[in-house]
Tab-separated table of C-alpha atoms and ligand atoms in Angstrom:
chain	number	residue	atom	x	y	z
Y	1	MET	CA	125.415	98.763	109.093
Y	2	SER	CA	124.604	95.683	108.229
Y	3	THR	CA	121.570	93.889	106.350
Y	4	ARG	CA	120.091	92.759	110.015
Y	5	GLU	CA	120.749	95.503	111.582
Y	6	LEU	CA	118.845	98.103	108.718
Y	7	VAL	CA	116.008	95.549	108.558
Y	8	GLU	CA	115.541	96.020	112.288
Y	9	SER	CA	116.005	100.065	111.517
Y	10	ILE	CA	113.062	99.860	109.321
Y	11	TYR	CA	110.521	97.977	112.018
Y	12	GLU	CA	111.572	99.897	114.892
Y	13	GLN	CA	109.984	103.024	112.796
Y	14	VAL	CA	107.205	101.037	111.017
Y	15	ARG	CA	106.386	100.495	114.385
Y	16	THR	CA	106.535	103.916	115.906
Y	17	ARG	CA	105.140	105.275	113.151
Y	18	ASN	CA	101.861	102.722	114.051
Y	19	ALA	CA	102.084	103.203	117.181
Y	20	GLY	CA	98.610	100.321	118.645
Y	21	GLU	CA	98.686	97.821	115.120
Y	22	PRO	CA	99.876	95.198	117.346
Y	23	GLU	CA	98.490	92.528	114.496
Y	24	PHE	CA	100.437	94.703	111.212
Y	25	HIS	CA	103.127	94.716	113.121
Y	26	GLN	CA	103.770	90.937	113.252
Y	27	ALA	CA	102.790	90.683	109.849
Y	28	ALA	CA	104.901	93.475	108.844
Y	29	ALA	CA	107.827	91.610	111.528
Y	30	GLU	CA	106.905	87.668	109.460
Y	31	VAL	CA	108.075	89.572	106.765
Y	32	PHE	CA	111.032	91.405	107.808
Y	33	ASP	CA	111.900	88.491	109.554
Y	34	SER	CA	113.071	87.056	105.838
Y	35	LEU	CA	114.236	90.009	104.116
Y	36	HIS	CA	117.710	90.442	104.925
Y	37	VAL	CA	119.077	87.260	102.762
Y	38	VAL	CA	117.646	89.036	100.414
Y	39	LEU	CA	119.360	91.761	101.003
Y	40	ASP	CA	123.073	90.548	101.570
Y	41	ARG	CA	121.979	88.830	98.160
Y	42	HIS	CA	120.394	92.144	96.889
Y	43	PRO	CA	121.516	94.902	97.964
Y	44	HIS	CA	119.724	97.589	95.329
Y	45	TYR	CA	116.833	96.550	97.430
Y	46	ALA	CA	117.209	98.326	99.960
Y	47	GLU	CA	117.829	101.727	98.630
Y	48	ALA	CA	115.094	104.710	97.385
Y	49	GLY	CA	113.051	103.543	100.192
Y	50	LEU	CA	112.198	100.906	98.939
Y	51	ILE	CA	111.640	98.401	102.109
Y	52	GLU	CA	109.700	102.202	103.775
Y	53	ARG	CA	107.784	102.661	100.844
Y	54	LEU	CA	106.271	98.936	100.876
Y	55	CYS	CA	105.201	99.402	104.432
Y	56	GLU	CA	103.640	102.793	104.001
Y	57	PRO	CA	100.096	102.204	102.573
Y	58	GLU	CA	98.990	104.514	98.946
Y	59	ARG	CA	96.056	105.286	100.740
Y	60	GLN	CA	94.002	104.476	104.025
Y	61	ILE	CA	90.252	105.809	103.908
Y	62	ILE	CA	87.775	105.760	106.801
Y	63	PHE	CA	84.428	106.884	107.214
Y	64	ARG	CA	81.336	106.806	108.619
Y	65	VAL	CA	78.805	104.365	108.415
Y	66	PRO	CA	75.442	104.797	109.936
Y	67	TRP	CA	72.055	102.670	109.426
Y	68	THR	CA	69.285	102.336	110.842
Y	69	ASP	CA	67.867	98.579	112.694
Y	70	ASP	CA	64.322	96.994	112.080
Y	71	ARG	CA	62.917	99.274	115.612
Y	72	GLY	CA	64.085	102.481	113.638
Y	73	ALA	CA	66.821	102.620	116.011
Y	74	VAL	CA	70.297	103.964	114.245
Y	75	HIS	CA	72.995	102.722	114.682
Y	76	VAL	CA	77.264	104.081	113.540
Y	77	ASN	CA	79.913	102.088	112.403
Y	78	ARG	CA	83.660	102.578	111.203
Y	79	GLY	CA	83.852	101.381	108.068
Y	80	PHE	CA	87.704	100.909	106.203
Y	81	ARG	CA	89.107	100.573	103.048
Y	82	VAL	CA	93.675	100.203	102.893
Y	83	GLN	CA	95.055	100.572	98.642
Y	84	TYR	CA	98.046	99.462	100.536
Y	85	ASN	CA	100.217	98.639	96.923
Y	86	SER	CA	98.900	98.906	93.108
Y	87	VAL	CA	102.354	98.252	91.342
Y	88	LEU	CA	100.727	94.804	90.585
Y	89	GLY	CA	97.075	95.559	89.576
Y	90	PRO	CA	94.768	97.208	90.995
Y	91	TYR	CA	94.336	96.973	94.644
Y	92	LYS	CA	93.011	93.803	95.540
Y	93	GLY	CA	92.058	92.076	98.554
Y	94	GLY	CA	88.376	91.860	101.104
Y	95	LEU	CA	86.096	93.339	103.276
Y	96	ARG	CA	86.302	92.614	106.883
Y	97	PHE	CA	82.910	92.575	108.412
Y	98	HIS	CA	83.236	91.390	112.662
Y	99	PRO	CA	83.254	93.307	115.359
Y	100	THR	CA	87.458	93.415	116.538
Y	101	VAL	CA	88.552	94.850	112.735
Y	102	ASN	CA	90.496	98.209	113.473
Y	103	LEU	CA	92.320	99.903	110.899
Y	104	GLY	CA	95.768	98.082	112.577
Y	105	ILE	CA	93.434	94.588	111.218
Y	106	VAL	CA	92.818	95.993	108.220
Y	107	LYS	CA	96.677	97.365	107.641
Y	108	PHE	CA	98.117	93.435	109.048
Y	109	LEU	CA	95.849	91.821	105.909
Y	110	GLY	CA	96.408	94.713	103.199
Y	111	PHE	CA	99.414	93.976	103.998
Y	112	GLU	CA	99.316	90.639	103.496
Y	113	GLN	CA	97.656	90.371	100.812
Y	114	ILE	CA	100.249	92.324	98.424
Y	115	PHE	CA	102.700	89.695	98.692
Y	116	LYS	CA	99.551	87.066	98.680
Y	117	ASN	CA	98.748	88.713	95.599
Y	118	ALA	CA	101.860	88.736	93.855
Y	119	LEU	CA	102.611	85.264	94.843
Y	120	THR	CA	99.478	84.099	92.866
Y	121	GLY	CA	101.245	85.891	89.489
Y	122	LEU	CA	98.117	87.064	88.418
Y	123	PRO	CA	97.828	91.141	88.127
Y	124	ILE	CA	96.779	92.009	91.036
Y	125	GLY	CA	97.560	95.007	93.960
Y	126	GLY	CA	97.429	95.042	96.953
Y	127	GLY	CA	94.670	96.125	99.431
Y	128	LYS	CA	92.047	95.091	102.801
Y	129	GLY	CA	88.771	97.174	104.087
Y	130	GLY	CA	86.079	96.559	106.243
Y	131	SER	CA	83.631	97.420	109.478
Y	132	ASP	CA	83.364	96.744	113.169
Y	133	PHE	CA	79.249	96.211	112.563
Y	134	ASP	CA	78.846	92.839	113.428
Y	135	PRO	CA	76.869	90.292	111.334
Y	136	LYS	CA	75.290	87.551	114.410
Y	137	GLY	CA	71.806	88.205	115.190
Y	138	ARG	CA	71.261	91.057	112.506
Y	139	SER	CA	67.862	90.123	109.724
Y	140	GLU	CA	68.683	90.088	105.833
Y	141	ALA	CA	67.276	93.699	106.300
Y	142	GLU	CA	69.203	94.700	108.642
Y	143	VAL	CA	72.320	94.030	106.623
Y	144	MET	CA	71.001	94.977	103.907
Y	145	ARG	CA	70.982	98.924	104.892
Y	146	PHE	CA	73.933	98.342	106.220
Y	147	CYS	CA	76.116	96.863	102.927
Y	148	GLN	CA	73.695	99.405	101.153
Y	149	SER	CA	75.675	102.704	103.036
Y	150	PHE	CA	78.624	101.564	102.791
Y	151	MET	CA	78.784	101.000	99.401
Y	152	THR	CA	77.317	104.325	99.654
Y	153	GLU	CA	80.394	106.358	100.438
Y	154	LEU	CA	83.058	103.871	99.604
Y	155	HIS	CA	82.154	103.290	95.551
Y	156	SER	CA	83.821	106.509	94.931
Y	157	HIS	CA	86.760	104.450	96.274
Y	158	ILE	CA	87.267	101.612	93.219
Y	159	GLY	CA	86.775	100.343	90.052
Y	160	GLU	CA	87.664	97.550	88.028
Y	161	HIS	CA	90.769	98.951	86.818
Y	162	THR	CA	91.123	101.182	91.094
Y	163	ASP	CA	90.162	98.914	93.289
Y	164	VAL	CA	88.188	95.813	93.714
Y	165	PRO	CA	86.885	93.943	96.935
Y	166	ALA	CA	84.811	90.484	97.426
Y	167	GLY	CA	84.682	89.005	100.660
Y	168	ASP	CA	85.940	87.770	104.430
Y	169	ILE	CA	85.245	87.279	107.676
Y	170	GLY	CA	81.441	88.674	107.653
Y	171	VAL	CA	81.394	88.489	103.626
Y	172	GLY	CA	80.068	85.917	101.966
Y	173	GLY	CA	77.553	85.695	98.293
Y	174	ARG	CA	74.748	87.655	100.325
Y	175	GLU	CA	76.607	90.949	101.460
Y	176	ILE	CA	78.946	91.066	97.970
Y	177	GLY	CA	75.705	91.109	96.078
Y	178	PHE	CA	73.689	94.232	98.232
Y	179	LEU	CA	77.223	96.125	97.790
Y	180	PHE	CA	77.094	95.538	93.928
Y	181	GLY	CA	72.996	96.070	94.328
Y	182	GLN	CA	73.727	99.558	95.535
Y	183	TYR	CA	77.189	100.252	93.297
Y	184	LYS	CA	75.636	99.742	90.816
Y	185	ARG	CA	72.586	101.739	91.934
Y	186	LEU	CA	74.850	104.910	91.942
Y	187	THR	CA	76.872	105.029	89.984
Y	188	ASN	CA	74.411	104.196	87.021
Y	189	ARG	CA	77.144	100.672	85.765
Y	190	TYR	CA	77.206	97.420	85.682
Y	191	GLU	CA	80.454	97.356	86.275
Y	192	SER	CA	80.395	93.609	87.001
Y	193	GLY	CA	84.941	93.382	87.427
Y	194	VAL	CA	84.538	96.034	91.018
Y	195	LEU	CA	83.591	93.439	93.016
Y	196	THR	CA	84.167	89.061	92.954
Y	197	GLY	CA	82.550	86.402	94.334
Y	198	LYS	CA	79.444	87.474	92.734
Y	199	GLY	CA	76.709	84.938	92.771
Y	200	THR	CA	77.251	82.655	89.289
Y	201	GLY	CA	73.904	83.726	87.384
Y	202	TRP	CA	75.086	87.442	88.107
Y	203	GLY	CA	79.265	87.822	86.739
Y	204	GLY	CA	80.354	85.773	89.211
Y	205	SER	CA	82.608	82.605	88.628
Y	206	GLN	CA	82.445	79.358	89.336
Y	207	VAL	CA	84.016	78.174	91.781
Y	208	ARG	CA	84.257	81.122	93.958
Y	209	ARG	CA	83.632	80.478	97.013
Y	210	GLU	CA	84.600	77.005	96.769
Y	211	ALA	CA	88.344	78.468	95.580
Y	212	THR	CA	90.650	79.352	99.246
Y	213	GLY	CA	89.271	76.250	100.807
Y	214	TYR	CA	90.205	74.257	97.784
Y	215	GLY	CA	93.475	75.937	97.238
Y	216	ALA	CA	94.251	75.384	100.898
Y	217	ALA	CA	94.019	71.426	100.160
Y	218	TYR	CA	95.406	71.117	97.218
Y	219	PHE	CA	98.385	73.171	98.318
Y	220	VAL	CA	98.060	70.096	101.217
Y	221	ASN	CA	98.067	67.469	98.991
Y	222	ASP	CA	101.446	68.604	97.467
Y	223	MET	CA	103.384	69.230	100.765
Y	224	LEU	CA	102.494	65.747	101.341
Y	225	GLN	CA	104.052	65.092	97.918
Y	226	THR	CA	106.776	66.444	97.774
Y	227	HIS	CA	106.789	63.433	100.528
Y	228	ASN	CA	106.056	61.490	98.937
Y	229	ARG	CA	102.678	61.524	100.948
Y	230	SER	CA	98.719	62.141	100.057
Y	231	LEU	CA	95.760	62.758	101.706
Y	232	ASP	CA	94.728	59.418	101.111
Y	233	GLY	CA	93.542	58.209	104.676
Y	234	THR	CA	95.353	60.737	105.943
Y	235	ARG	CA	92.812	62.633	109.822
Y	236	VAL	CA	92.936	66.116	109.247
Y	237	VAL	CA	92.074	68.602	111.252
Y	238	VAL	CA	89.764	72.393	110.110
Y	239	SER	CA	89.335	74.665	112.461
Y	240	GLY	CA	86.461	76.890	112.093
Y	241	SER	CA	83.380	76.316	109.270
Y	242	GLY	CA	83.271	79.779	107.530
Y	243	ASN	CA	84.129	79.842	104.181
Y	244	VAL	CA	86.977	78.599	104.370
Y	245	ALA	CA	86.761	75.868	106.378
Y	246	ILE	CA	83.421	74.521	104.879
Y	247	TYR	CA	85.667	73.833	101.166
Y	248	ALA	CA	89.148	72.940	103.092
Y	249	ILE	CA	86.850	69.674	104.160
Y	250	GLU	CA	85.145	69.442	101.013
Y	251	LYS	CA	88.107	69.447	98.840
Y	252	ILE	CA	90.343	67.306	102.262
Y	253	GLN	CA	87.285	65.224	101.571
Y	254	GLN	CA	87.467	63.919	97.591
Y	255	LEU	CA	91.249	63.787	97.907
Y	256	GLY	CA	90.878	61.100	100.473
Y	257	GLY	CA	91.202	62.553	104.062
Y	258	LEU	CA	89.373	62.698	106.987
Y	259	VAL	CA	88.620	65.444	108.854
Y	260	VAL	CA	87.505	64.535	112.078
Y	261	ALA	CA	86.790	68.218	114.042
Y	262	CYS	CA	85.761	71.661	112.901
Y	263	SER	CA	85.197	74.768	115.137
Y	264	ASP	CA	83.029	77.663	115.327
Y	265	SER	CA	83.855	80.962	117.790
Y	266	SER	CA	82.005	78.998	120.579
Y	267	GLY	CA	83.701	76.218	120.760
Y	268	TYR	CA	84.613	73.019	118.640
Y	269	ILE	CA	83.318	69.060	117.549
Y	270	VAL	CA	84.942	66.410	116.761
Y	271	ASP	CA	84.221	63.588	114.851
Y	272	SER	CA	86.901	60.114	114.692
Y	273	LYS	CA	83.855	58.568	111.343
Y	274	GLY	CA	84.270	62.138	109.464
Y	275	ILE	CA	82.226	65.347	109.419
Y	276	ASP	CA	79.786	64.899	107.361
Y	277	LEU	CA	79.525	67.794	105.745
Y	278	GLU	CA	75.555	67.742	104.081
Y	279	VAL	CA	75.065	68.739	108.163
Y	280	LEU	CA	77.643	71.505	108.683
Y	281	LYS	CA	76.773	72.768	105.383
Y	282	ASP	CA	73.429	73.140	107.035
Y	283	ILE	CA	73.508	74.261	110.061
Y	284	LYS	CA	76.200	76.919	108.780
Y	285	GLN	CA	75.396	77.774	105.518
Y	286	VAL	CA	71.973	77.730	105.748
Y	287	GLN	CA	70.678	78.337	108.938
Y	288	ARG	CA	73.278	80.590	110.250
Y	289	GLY	CA	73.389	78.292	113.307
Y	290	ARG	CA	76.677	76.933	115.598
Y	291	VAL	CA	78.735	74.605	114.942
Y	292	SER	CA	77.605	73.005	119.089
Y	293	GLU	CA	73.980	71.749	116.364
Y	294	TYR	CA	75.389	69.326	114.318
Y	295	VAL	CA	75.838	66.808	117.787
Y	296	ASP	CA	72.065	67.110	117.169
Y	297	ALA	CA	72.564	64.392	113.348
Y	298	HIS	CA	74.663	62.751	115.220
Y	299	SER	CA	74.726	62.008	118.844
Y	300	HIS	CA	77.824	59.951	118.618
Y	301	ALA	CA	80.146	63.529	117.581
Y	302	SER	CA	80.772	66.026	120.767
Y	303	PHE	CA	80.781	69.435	120.601
Y	304	THR	CA	83.259	71.010	123.573
Y	305	ALA	CA	82.414	74.784	124.522
Y	306	ASP	CA	86.275	75.409	125.919
Y	307	GLY	CA	89.649	74.032	125.024
Y	308	SER	CA	91.531	73.808	122.280
Y	309	ILE	CA	90.593	72.377	118.974
Y	310	TRP	CA	94.302	72.042	118.735
Y	311	ASP	CA	94.603	68.994	121.332
Y	312	VAL	CA	92.481	66.599	118.902
Y	313	PRO	CA	95.307	64.751	117.196
Y	314	CYS	CA	95.584	64.901	113.322
Y	315	ASP	CA	98.365	64.458	111.555
Y	316	VAL	CA	96.880	67.708	108.755
Y	317	ALA	CA	96.336	70.848	110.998
Y	318	LEU	CA	94.955	73.762	109.227
Y	319	PRO	CA	93.607	76.792	111.410
Y	320	SER	CA	90.832	78.676	109.491
Y	321	ALA	CA	89.140	80.815	111.946
Y	322	THR	CA	91.237	84.426	112.352
Y	323	GLU	CA	94.536	85.535	113.816
Y	324	ASN	CA	96.586	84.605	116.604
Y	325	GLU	CA	94.098	81.875	116.797
Y	326	LEU	CA	97.227	79.494	117.089
Y	327	ASP	CA	99.835	79.588	120.109
Y	328	ASP	CA	103.308	78.024	120.724
Y	329	LYS	CA	101.178	75.608	123.474
Y	330	ALA	CA	98.042	74.781	121.409
Y	331	ALA	CA	101.605	73.960	117.940
Y	332	THR	CA	103.391	72.213	121.099
Y	333	ALA	CA	99.836	69.718	121.653
Y	334	LEU	CA	100.043	69.255	118.539
Y	335	VAL	CA	103.550	67.909	117.949
Y	336	LYS	CA	103.583	65.527	120.848
Y	337	ASN	CA	100.348	64.788	119.185
Y	338	GLY	CA	102.261	64.139	115.981
Y	339	VAL	CA	101.398	66.333	113.732
Y	340	ASN	CA	103.496	66.070	110.246
Y	341	VAL	CA	102.188	69.325	108.115
Y	342	VAL	CA	100.258	72.881	109.487
Y	343	ALA	CA	98.917	75.385	106.175
Y	344	GLU	CA	97.870	78.370	107.089
Y	345	GLY	CA	93.748	78.289	105.688
Y	346	ALA	CA	93.213	81.831	107.403
Y	347	ASN	CA	95.128	85.599	107.441
Y	348	MET	CA	98.764	84.988	110.304
Y	349	PRO	CA	96.052	82.617	112.317
Y	350	THR	CA	99.664	80.648	113.576
Y	351	THR	CA	101.859	83.273	116.539
Y	352	PRO	CA	105.283	83.502	115.773
Y	353	ALA	CA	105.873	81.578	118.653
Y	354	ALA	CA	104.204	78.529	117.440
Y	355	ILE	CA	105.794	79.227	114.252
Y	356	LYS	CA	109.011	78.942	116.064
Y	357	VAL	CA	107.817	75.237	118.119
Y	358	LEU	CA	106.498	74.347	113.911
Y	359	ARG	CA	109.786	74.564	113.102
Y	360	GLU	CA	112.197	72.902	116.094
Y	361	ALA	CA	109.784	70.484	115.535
Y	362	CYS	CA	110.344	70.497	111.118
Y	363	VAL	CA	106.685	70.071	110.935
Y	364	ALA	CA	106.137	71.356	107.621
Y	365	PHE	CA	104.687	74.651	108.302
Y	366	ALA	CA	102.994	76.361	105.101
Y	367	PRO	CA	102.312	80.818	106.299
Y	368	GLY	CA	98.299	81.894	104.394
Y	369	LYS	CA	99.474	84.068	101.685
Y	370	ALA	CA	100.860	81.209	99.960
Y	371	ALA	CA	97.893	78.732	101.244
Y	372	ASN	CA	95.390	80.080	100.819
Y	373	ALA	CA	96.071	82.308	97.787
Y	374	GLY	CA	93.850	80.240	96.115
Y	375	GLY	CA	90.775	82.975	96.254
Y	376	VAL	CA	92.297	85.915	95.442
Y	377	ALA	CA	93.329	83.503	92.683
Y	378	THR	CA	89.982	82.800	91.856
Y	379	SER	CA	89.394	86.664	92.425
Y	380	ALA	CA	91.594	87.401	89.445
Y	381	LEU	CA	90.224	84.619	87.719
Y	382	GLU	CA	86.733	86.675	87.157
Y	383	MET	CA	88.141	89.613	86.557
Y	384	GLN	CA	89.252	87.729	83.687
Y	385	GLN	CA	86.428	86.955	83.160
Y	386	ASN	CA	84.228	90.241	83.105
Y	387	ALA	CA	86.825	91.728	80.386
Y	388	SER	CA	86.000	89.415	78.735
Y	389	ARG	CA	82.495	88.799	79.120
Y	390	ASP	CA	83.032	85.882	79.610
Y	391	SER	CA	81.831	82.149	81.414
Y	392	TRP	CA	84.277	79.347	81.868
Y	393	ALA	CA	83.255	76.040	83.414
Y	394	PHE	CA	83.227	74.889	87.312
Y	395	GLN	CA	85.845	71.736	85.892
Y	396	TYR	CA	88.186	74.443	83.470
Y	397	THR	CA	88.405	76.716	86.356
Y	398	ASP	CA	88.636	74.380	89.153
Y	399	ASP	CA	91.753	73.123	86.986
Y	400	ARG	CA	93.437	76.314	87.070
Y	401	LEU	CA	92.528	76.886	90.655
Y	402	ALA	CA	95.068	74.002	90.473
Y	403	ASP	CA	97.981	75.015	88.606
Y	404	ILE	CA	98.180	78.206	90.100
Y	405	MET	CA	98.292	76.782	93.694
Y	406	GLY	CA	101.574	74.644	92.219
Y	407	LYS	CA	102.983	76.918	91.245
Y	408	ILE	CA	102.725	78.940	94.417
Y	409	HIS	CA	103.968	75.485	95.332
Y	410	SER	CA	106.924	75.402	93.368
Y	411	ARG	CA	107.575	78.967	93.444
Y	412	ALA	CA	108.724	79.136	97.438
Y	413	VAL	CA	110.255	75.732	97.587
Y	414	GLU	CA	112.013	76.014	94.264
Y	415	THR	CA	112.907	80.303	96.115
Y	416	ALA	CA	113.370	78.689	99.762
Y	417	GLU	CA	116.370	76.337	98.348
Y	418	GLU	CA	117.862	78.823	96.227
Y	419	PHE	CA	118.704	80.550	99.667
Y	420	GLY	CA	119.545	77.897	101.804
Y	421	MET	CA	116.069	77.486	103.086
Y	422	PRO	CA	115.155	73.836	102.203
Y	423	GLY	CA	111.699	73.023	103.473
Y	424	ASP	CA	111.022	76.779	104.643
Y	425	TYR	CA	107.492	77.802	103.034
Y	426	VAL	CA	107.980	80.783	105.356
Y	427	HIS	CA	110.448	81.906	103.924
Y	428	GLY	CA	109.649	80.827	100.445
Y	429	ALA	CA	107.043	82.748	99.974
Y	430	ASN	CA	107.792	86.374	101.436
Y	431	ILE	CA	111.948	86.028	99.866
Y	432	SER	CA	109.412	85.462	96.193
Y	433	GLY	CA	106.773	87.369	97.045
Y	434	PHE	CA	109.227	90.269	97.692
Y	435	ILE	CA	111.119	90.088	94.611
Y	436	THR	CA	108.050	90.099	92.306
Y	437	VAL	CA	106.778	93.812	93.990
Y	438	ALA	CA	110.090	95.197	95.127
Y	439	ASP	CA	111.781	94.256	90.595
Y	440	ALA	CA	108.088	96.659	89.894
Y	441	MET	CA	108.554	98.668	92.271
Y	442	ILE	CA	112.555	99.775	91.458
Y	443	ALA	CA	110.698	99.588	87.422
Y	444	GLN	CA	107.925	102.255	88.221
Y	445	GLY	CA	110.300	104.586	90.186
Y	446	VAL	CA	109.912	106.703	93.692
Y	447	ILE	CA	106.299	106.601	93.609
H	501	NDP	P1	83.728	83.278	107.633
H	501	NDP	O1	82.893	84.818	107.665
H	501	NDP	O2	83.311	83.029	106.561
H	501	NDP	O3	84.092	82.570	108.577
H	501	NDP	C1	84.635	82.844	110.174
H	501	NDP	C2	84.855	81.390	110.521
H	501	NDP	O4	86.074	81.825	111.599
H	501	NDP	C3	83.557	81.111	111.872
H	501	NDP	O5	83.682	80.138	111.595
H	501	NDP	C4	83.641	81.760	112.475
H	501	NDP	O6	83.721	81.668	113.585
H	501	NDP	C5	85.786	81.916	113.636
H	501	NDP	N1	86.170	83.074	113.463
H	501	NDP	C6	85.802	84.049	113.205
H	501	NDP	N2	86.074	85.157	113.737
H	501	NDP	C7	86.880	84.471	115.464
H	501	NDP	C8	87.468	85.044	116.286
H	501	NDP	N3	87.540	86.110	116.730
H	501	NDP	N4	87.301	83.965	117.094
H	501	NDP	C9	87.486	82.464	117.017
H	501	NDP	N5	86.727	82.428	116.002
H	501	NDP	C10	86.421	83.315	114.872
H	501	NDP	O7	85.066	83.774	106.998
H	501	NDP	P2	86.135	83.301	106.029
H	501	NDP	O8	86.204	81.572	106.325
H	501	NDP	O9	85.783	83.548	105.413
H	501	NDP	O10	87.768	83.669	106.698
H	501	NDP	C11	88.666	82.945	107.977
H	501	NDP	C12	89.822	83.076	107.342
H	501	NDP	O11	90.232	83.150	106.446
H	501	NDP	C13	90.040	84.657	108.398
H	501	NDP	O12	91.242	85.174	108.614
H	501	NDP	C14	90.234	85.245	106.942
H	501	NDP	O13	90.788	85.936	106.431
H	501	NDP	C15	90.595	83.896	105.935
H	501	NDP	N6	91.024	84.151	104.460
H	501	NDP	C16	90.216	84.805	102.757
H	501	NDP	C17	90.050	84.301	102.507
H	501	NDP	C18	87.414	84.546	101.484
H	501	NDP	O14	88.637	84.346	100.381
H	501	NDP	N7	87.157	84.046	102.171
H	501	NDP	C19	91.008	84.022	101.763
H	501	NDP	C20	91.427	83.497	102.069
H	501	NDP	C21	91.947	84.057	103.669
H	501	NDP	P3	82.054	82.537	114.952
H	501	NDP	O15	81.129	82.056	113.514
H	501	NDP	O16	81.373	81.632	115.423
H	501	NDP	O17	81.912	83.991	114.533
H	502	2IT	O1	92.522	87.178	102.634
H	502	2IT	C1	91.563	87.154	101.394
H	502	2IT	O2	92.881	86.213	100.544
H	502	2IT	C2	90.827	87.258	100.680
H	502	2IT	N1	89.957	87.523	101.609
H	502	2IT	C3	90.347	86.920	99.168
H	502	2IT	C4	90.367	88.937	98.788
H	502	2IT	C5	89.922	88.120	97.533
H	502	2IT	O3	90.050	89.373	96.569
H	502	2IT	O4	89.110	87.461	96.883
């Protein structure tokens, strides 16, 4: 059997065994697509069921989350924590609160997280969790009661040396605060390292809030620098307007880029003078409102409810909202308008068909597991500070983040070259992350 046939047969097993989980299949297929070249060179990775073990989470926890709304009505949501792989360190990865969350989504995110975390070079395994709870329109008291109920079950499965959750869609500093408070109450332990993304006044790291977006901007700058370019004067479109998007916009602006559009699930705004971040932050972070409100402050800007943000011409695109938001039609529009770089701020926002369009047009494309790894990397720095009961200055932490992103960029570039696919960040990141995890799994025996 050729290595290609072997990888295909394992993929078929994964699909059959995990029926009804299309996002997980997609994430696995994207990694598998890079593996046969590795197996050709290093056949021992195919032995001892290594790939099959990698695809099977070490543990999957599914639980009931009952809570009471402000009117006294009882609601029941489903909670998940998938502890995917702990070969490099405690399980590490965010919690997502969004109505679309199901086991397949959590597994796709957890699977991606294994390789992303390996790429950071820091001692963190891969995991992910969340709930189908919809925080939209809920009062702060309702969100708090939900978080307390969620943690009431989760607390016995996590710990600073076991599993360290953080934020993702719908989970930011406020939710981490409620979750941490309940963990502390249930365990009677001030265990700072059990969650990351905490407030900077009580164990959180400087720059963690900004880290995913800043890191993605650093990564794009590194990509441009390999072509003797920079973000200075570059026209950029960033989808989303949440944690990742806002701080990607902030750092791109600091590096001289002109961000002309961003979005939320109700539509997108275009401001050809450049997004006014103060206004955007006020709408999204303070008021928890909609991007459409931006035009109230800037009448020269426009809001489009039905349409695609990827029709807005740009040189650099950062899909930073959610999975599969950039399809082949969108990629074709981007290429037609002359895009040069696409970097994933979100997890798996680009469909396989869109990646094909971008590859064929020779657009530099950075997968999320490399470009958005700055968030989890800074989470690992937060764990480091917690373990030594220390807290670092903003600039020092930001410099560490920029350095880590530079190293991830070099790893992806060098690995792609080594395997005969120069400039292909997808294969470079997949192969480099896979080898790190695989070597550790082999060293630790059949576990
Ligand atoms: P937030 O909840 O802060 O923001 C999410 C943004 O994406 C909002 O603008 C939201 O719009 C939009 N969005 C979410 N779901 C959908 C959807 N189904 N359709 C259209 N728009 C949607 O989340 P983050 O910024 O933290 O996360 C964004 C992406 O980045 C996710 O893929 C996440 O997994 C990934 N990521 C996050 C990291 C982090 O540190 N937070 C680290 C690495 C990756 P609306 O408000 O209308 O729902
Ligand atoms: O997808 C991700 O990398 C995150 N949501 C961040 C995870 C973390 O543990 O900081």
